[in-house]
Short mmCIF file of C-alpha atoms in Angstrom, two decimals:
data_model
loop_
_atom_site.label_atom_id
_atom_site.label_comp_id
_atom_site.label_asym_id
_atom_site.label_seq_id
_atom_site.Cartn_x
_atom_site.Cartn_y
_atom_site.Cartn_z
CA UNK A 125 62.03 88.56 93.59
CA UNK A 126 61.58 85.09 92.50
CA UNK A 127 61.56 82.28 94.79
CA UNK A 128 63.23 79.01 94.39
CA UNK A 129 62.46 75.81 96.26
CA UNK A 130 66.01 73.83 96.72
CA UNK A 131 64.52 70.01 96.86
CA UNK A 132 67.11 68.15 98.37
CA UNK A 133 66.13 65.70 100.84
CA UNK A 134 63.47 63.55 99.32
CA UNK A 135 62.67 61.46 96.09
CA UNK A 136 61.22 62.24 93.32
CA UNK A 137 57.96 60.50 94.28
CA UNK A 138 57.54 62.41 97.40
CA UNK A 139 58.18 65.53 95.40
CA UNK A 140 54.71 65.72 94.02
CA UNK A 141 52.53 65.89 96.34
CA UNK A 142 54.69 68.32 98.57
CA UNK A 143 54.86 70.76 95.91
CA UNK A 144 50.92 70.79 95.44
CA UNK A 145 50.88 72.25 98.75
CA UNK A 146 53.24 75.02 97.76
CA UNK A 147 53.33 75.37 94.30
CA UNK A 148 51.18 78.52 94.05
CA UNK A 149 54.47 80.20 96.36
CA UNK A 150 56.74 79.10 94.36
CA UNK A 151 58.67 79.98 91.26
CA UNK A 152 61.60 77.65 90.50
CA UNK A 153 61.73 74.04 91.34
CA UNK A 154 65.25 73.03 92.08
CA UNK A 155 66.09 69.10 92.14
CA UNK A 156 68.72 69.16 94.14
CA UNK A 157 71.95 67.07 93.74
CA UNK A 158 71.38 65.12 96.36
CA UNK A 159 68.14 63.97 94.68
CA UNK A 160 70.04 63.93 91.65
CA UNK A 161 72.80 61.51 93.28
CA UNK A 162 70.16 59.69 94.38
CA UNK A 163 67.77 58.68 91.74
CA UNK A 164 69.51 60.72 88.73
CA UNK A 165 67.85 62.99 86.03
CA UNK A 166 65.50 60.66 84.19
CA UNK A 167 62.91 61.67 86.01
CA UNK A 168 63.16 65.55 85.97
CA UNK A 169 60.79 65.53 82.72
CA UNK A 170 58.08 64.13 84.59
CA UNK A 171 58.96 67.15 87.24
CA UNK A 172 58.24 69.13 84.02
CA UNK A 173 55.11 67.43 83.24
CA UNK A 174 53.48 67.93 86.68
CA UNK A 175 54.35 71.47 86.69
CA UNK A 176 54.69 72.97 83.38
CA UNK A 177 54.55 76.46 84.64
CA UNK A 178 57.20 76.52 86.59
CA UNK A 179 61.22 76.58 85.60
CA UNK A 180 62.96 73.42 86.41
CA UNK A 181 66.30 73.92 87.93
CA UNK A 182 69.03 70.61 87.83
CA UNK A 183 71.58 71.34 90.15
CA UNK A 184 74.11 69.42 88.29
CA UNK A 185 77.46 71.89 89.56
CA UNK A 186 78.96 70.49 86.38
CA UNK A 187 82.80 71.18 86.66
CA UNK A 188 83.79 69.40 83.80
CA UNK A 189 82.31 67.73 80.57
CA UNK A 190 80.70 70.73 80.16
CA UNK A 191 78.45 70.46 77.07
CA UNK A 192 77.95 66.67 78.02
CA UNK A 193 76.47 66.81 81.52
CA UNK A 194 74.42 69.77 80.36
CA UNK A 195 72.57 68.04 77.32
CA UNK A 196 72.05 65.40 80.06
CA UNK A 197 70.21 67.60 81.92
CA UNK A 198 68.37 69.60 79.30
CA UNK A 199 67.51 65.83 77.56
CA UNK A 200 65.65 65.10 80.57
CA UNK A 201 63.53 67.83 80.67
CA UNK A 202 65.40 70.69 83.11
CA UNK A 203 65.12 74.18 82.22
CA UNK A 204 68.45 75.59 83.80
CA UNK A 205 71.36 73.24 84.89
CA UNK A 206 74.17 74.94 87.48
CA UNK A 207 77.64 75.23 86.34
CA UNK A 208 80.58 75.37 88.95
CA UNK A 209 82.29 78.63 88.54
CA UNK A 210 85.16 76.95 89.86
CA UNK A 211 85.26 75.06 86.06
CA UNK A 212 87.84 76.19 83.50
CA UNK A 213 86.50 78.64 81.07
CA UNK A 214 86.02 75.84 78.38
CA UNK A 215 84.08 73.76 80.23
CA UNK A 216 81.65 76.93 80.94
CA UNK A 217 81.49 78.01 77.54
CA UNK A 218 80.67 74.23 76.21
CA UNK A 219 77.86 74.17 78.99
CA UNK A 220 76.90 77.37 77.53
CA UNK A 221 76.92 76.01 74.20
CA UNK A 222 74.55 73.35 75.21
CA UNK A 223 72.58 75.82 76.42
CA UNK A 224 72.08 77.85 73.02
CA UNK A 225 71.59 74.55 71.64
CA UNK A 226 68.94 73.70 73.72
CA UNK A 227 66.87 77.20 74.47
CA UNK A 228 67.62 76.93 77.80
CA UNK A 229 69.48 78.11 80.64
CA UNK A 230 72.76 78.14 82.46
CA UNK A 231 73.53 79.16 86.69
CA UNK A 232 76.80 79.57 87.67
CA UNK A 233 77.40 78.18 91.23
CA UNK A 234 79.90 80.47 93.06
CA UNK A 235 79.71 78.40 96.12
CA UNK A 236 83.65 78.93 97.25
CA UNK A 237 84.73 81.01 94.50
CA UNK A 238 87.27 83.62 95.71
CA UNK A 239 86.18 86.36 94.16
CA UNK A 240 82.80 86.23 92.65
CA UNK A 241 82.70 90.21 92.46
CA UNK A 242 85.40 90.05 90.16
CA UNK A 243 84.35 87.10 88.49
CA UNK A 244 81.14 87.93 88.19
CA UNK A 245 81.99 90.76 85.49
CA UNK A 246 83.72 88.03 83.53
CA UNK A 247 80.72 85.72 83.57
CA UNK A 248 78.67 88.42 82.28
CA UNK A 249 81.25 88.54 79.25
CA UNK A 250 80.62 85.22 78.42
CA UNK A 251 76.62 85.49 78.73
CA UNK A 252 76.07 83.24 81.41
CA UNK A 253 72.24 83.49 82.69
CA UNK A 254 71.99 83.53 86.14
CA UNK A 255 74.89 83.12 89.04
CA UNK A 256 74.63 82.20 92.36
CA UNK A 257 76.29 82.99 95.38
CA UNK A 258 75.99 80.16 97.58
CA UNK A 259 76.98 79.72 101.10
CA UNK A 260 77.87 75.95 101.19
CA UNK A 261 75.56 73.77 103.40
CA UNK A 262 78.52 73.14 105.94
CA UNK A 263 79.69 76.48 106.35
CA UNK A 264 76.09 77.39 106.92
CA UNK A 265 76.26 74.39 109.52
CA UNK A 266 78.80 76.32 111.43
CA UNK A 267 76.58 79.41 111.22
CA UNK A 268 79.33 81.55 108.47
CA UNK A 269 77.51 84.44 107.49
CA UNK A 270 77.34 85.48 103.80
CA UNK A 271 75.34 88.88 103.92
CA UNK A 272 78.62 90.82 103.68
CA UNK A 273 79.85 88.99 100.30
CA UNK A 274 76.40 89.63 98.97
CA UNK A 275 75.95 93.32 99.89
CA UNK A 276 79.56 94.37 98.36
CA UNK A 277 78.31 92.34 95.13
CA UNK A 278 75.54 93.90 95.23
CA UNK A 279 77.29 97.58 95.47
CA UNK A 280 79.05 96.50 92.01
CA UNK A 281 76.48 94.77 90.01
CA UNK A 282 73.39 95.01 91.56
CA UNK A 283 70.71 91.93 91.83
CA UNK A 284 69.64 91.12 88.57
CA UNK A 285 70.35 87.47 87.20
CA UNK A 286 71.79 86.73 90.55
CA UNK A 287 70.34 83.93 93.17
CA UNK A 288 71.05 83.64 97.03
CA UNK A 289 71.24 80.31 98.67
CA UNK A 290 72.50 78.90 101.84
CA UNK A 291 70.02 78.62 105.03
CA UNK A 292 67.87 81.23 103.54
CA UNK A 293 64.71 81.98 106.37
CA UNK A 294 62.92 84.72 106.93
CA UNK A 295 65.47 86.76 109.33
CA UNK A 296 68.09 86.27 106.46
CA UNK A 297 65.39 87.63 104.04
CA UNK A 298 65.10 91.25 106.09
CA UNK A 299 68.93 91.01 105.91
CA UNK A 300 68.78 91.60 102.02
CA UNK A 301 66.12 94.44 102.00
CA UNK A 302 69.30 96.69 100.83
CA UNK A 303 70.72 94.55 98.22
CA UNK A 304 67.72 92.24 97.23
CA UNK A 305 68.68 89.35 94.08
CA UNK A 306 66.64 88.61 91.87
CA UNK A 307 65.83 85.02 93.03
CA UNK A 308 65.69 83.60 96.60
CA UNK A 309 67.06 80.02 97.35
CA UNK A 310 65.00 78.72 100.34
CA UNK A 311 65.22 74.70 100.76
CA UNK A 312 65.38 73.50 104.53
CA UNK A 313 63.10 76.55 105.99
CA UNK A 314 60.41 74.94 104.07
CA UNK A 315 60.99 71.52 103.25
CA UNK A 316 62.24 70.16 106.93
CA UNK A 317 59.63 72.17 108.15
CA UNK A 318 56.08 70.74 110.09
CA UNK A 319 53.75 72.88 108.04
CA UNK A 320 55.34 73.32 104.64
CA UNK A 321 52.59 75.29 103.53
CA UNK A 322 52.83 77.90 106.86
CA UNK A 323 56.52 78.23 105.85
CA UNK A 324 56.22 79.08 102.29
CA UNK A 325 53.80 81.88 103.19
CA UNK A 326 56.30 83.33 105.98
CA UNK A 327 58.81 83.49 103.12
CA UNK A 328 56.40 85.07 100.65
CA UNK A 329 55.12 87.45 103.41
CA UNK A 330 58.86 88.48 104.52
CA UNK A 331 59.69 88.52 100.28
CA UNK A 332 56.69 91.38 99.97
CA UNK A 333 57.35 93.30 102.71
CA UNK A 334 61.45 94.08 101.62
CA UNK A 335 60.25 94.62 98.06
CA UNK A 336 57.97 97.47 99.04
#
């Protein structure tokens, strides 16, 4: 498993030197929209810069405009921008487009998708990269449990190109031994937390021991 870092609650600035405490943990850096809202994409490519080795993630959730928001994000420097799979079928395939274009890579958000089982299978159809099922941030709030949604997705297309997010820690990790994805969206487990550094490790620890 891979493990993504979901960035969502600082700046750009502050971004640096946090991730040089964790970088060696992590996999995919993922400016999150809030960021994004925040300060937009311009810098993402010095993200890039700083951390060459690692895949840049703008989580745009495009839902429309699809090939234009994406060459936004792929112009500054991301390596994989997040389509809603709530979007109309033309707006995913111009995203995808953009993609091709580009040499990079598209995630489709299923955050609130009705059936992302079925879905899913017609993603695949259309060559999407990676998809994600997401447990929005309020319905995590309110402590909604996704591990059921992911094991029956699991059971019908297995892990591969798929990400899990929404409050991702270490208890929801031992959850997934049976039905592990191939990435693992952890954002306020480490960056809220007092030793970022302890955190990370926990994650990587708990990631090891499922994958055995």
């Amino acid at each position: 498993m891979k493990l993504q870092l979901a960035y969502d609650l600082g700046t750009y600035e502050e971004l640096y030197p946090f991730m040089e405490e964790i970088e060696e943990a992590v996999d995919i850096i993922e400016i999150g929209t809030p960021v994004i809202l925040r300060e937009g994409v311009s810098q993402i490519e010095n993200v890039k810069k700083r951390f060459p080795d690692k895949l840049i993630f703008a989580d745009l959730k495009i839902m429309d405009a699809g090939k234009l928001e994406a060459d936004i994000g792929f112009q500054a420097g991301a390596d994989m921008v997040s389509v809603l799979g709530l979007a109309s079928k033309k707006t995913i395939e111009a995203a995808k487009s953009s993609a091709i274009q580009w040499n990079r890579k598209i995630m489709i958000d299923m955050i609130n998708l009705e059936d992302p089982i079925r879905k899913w299978a017609d993603f695949m159809e259309m060559e999407m990269d990676y998809g994600c099922l997401h447990t929005a941030h309020d319905d995590v709030t309110d402590g909604e449990n996704s591990l059921e949604t992911v094991e029956k997705f699991h059971e019908a297309h297995g892990g591969q190109q798929i990400s899990v997010a929404g409050g991702i820690d270490p208890e929801k990790i031992r959850n997934l031994k049976s039905c592990q994805p191939e990435i693992l969206v952890v954002g306020s487990y480490i960056t809220t937390a007092a030793d970022p550094s302890k955190a990370v490790k926990t994650i990587r620890q708990v990631m090891n021991e499922i994958s055995v």
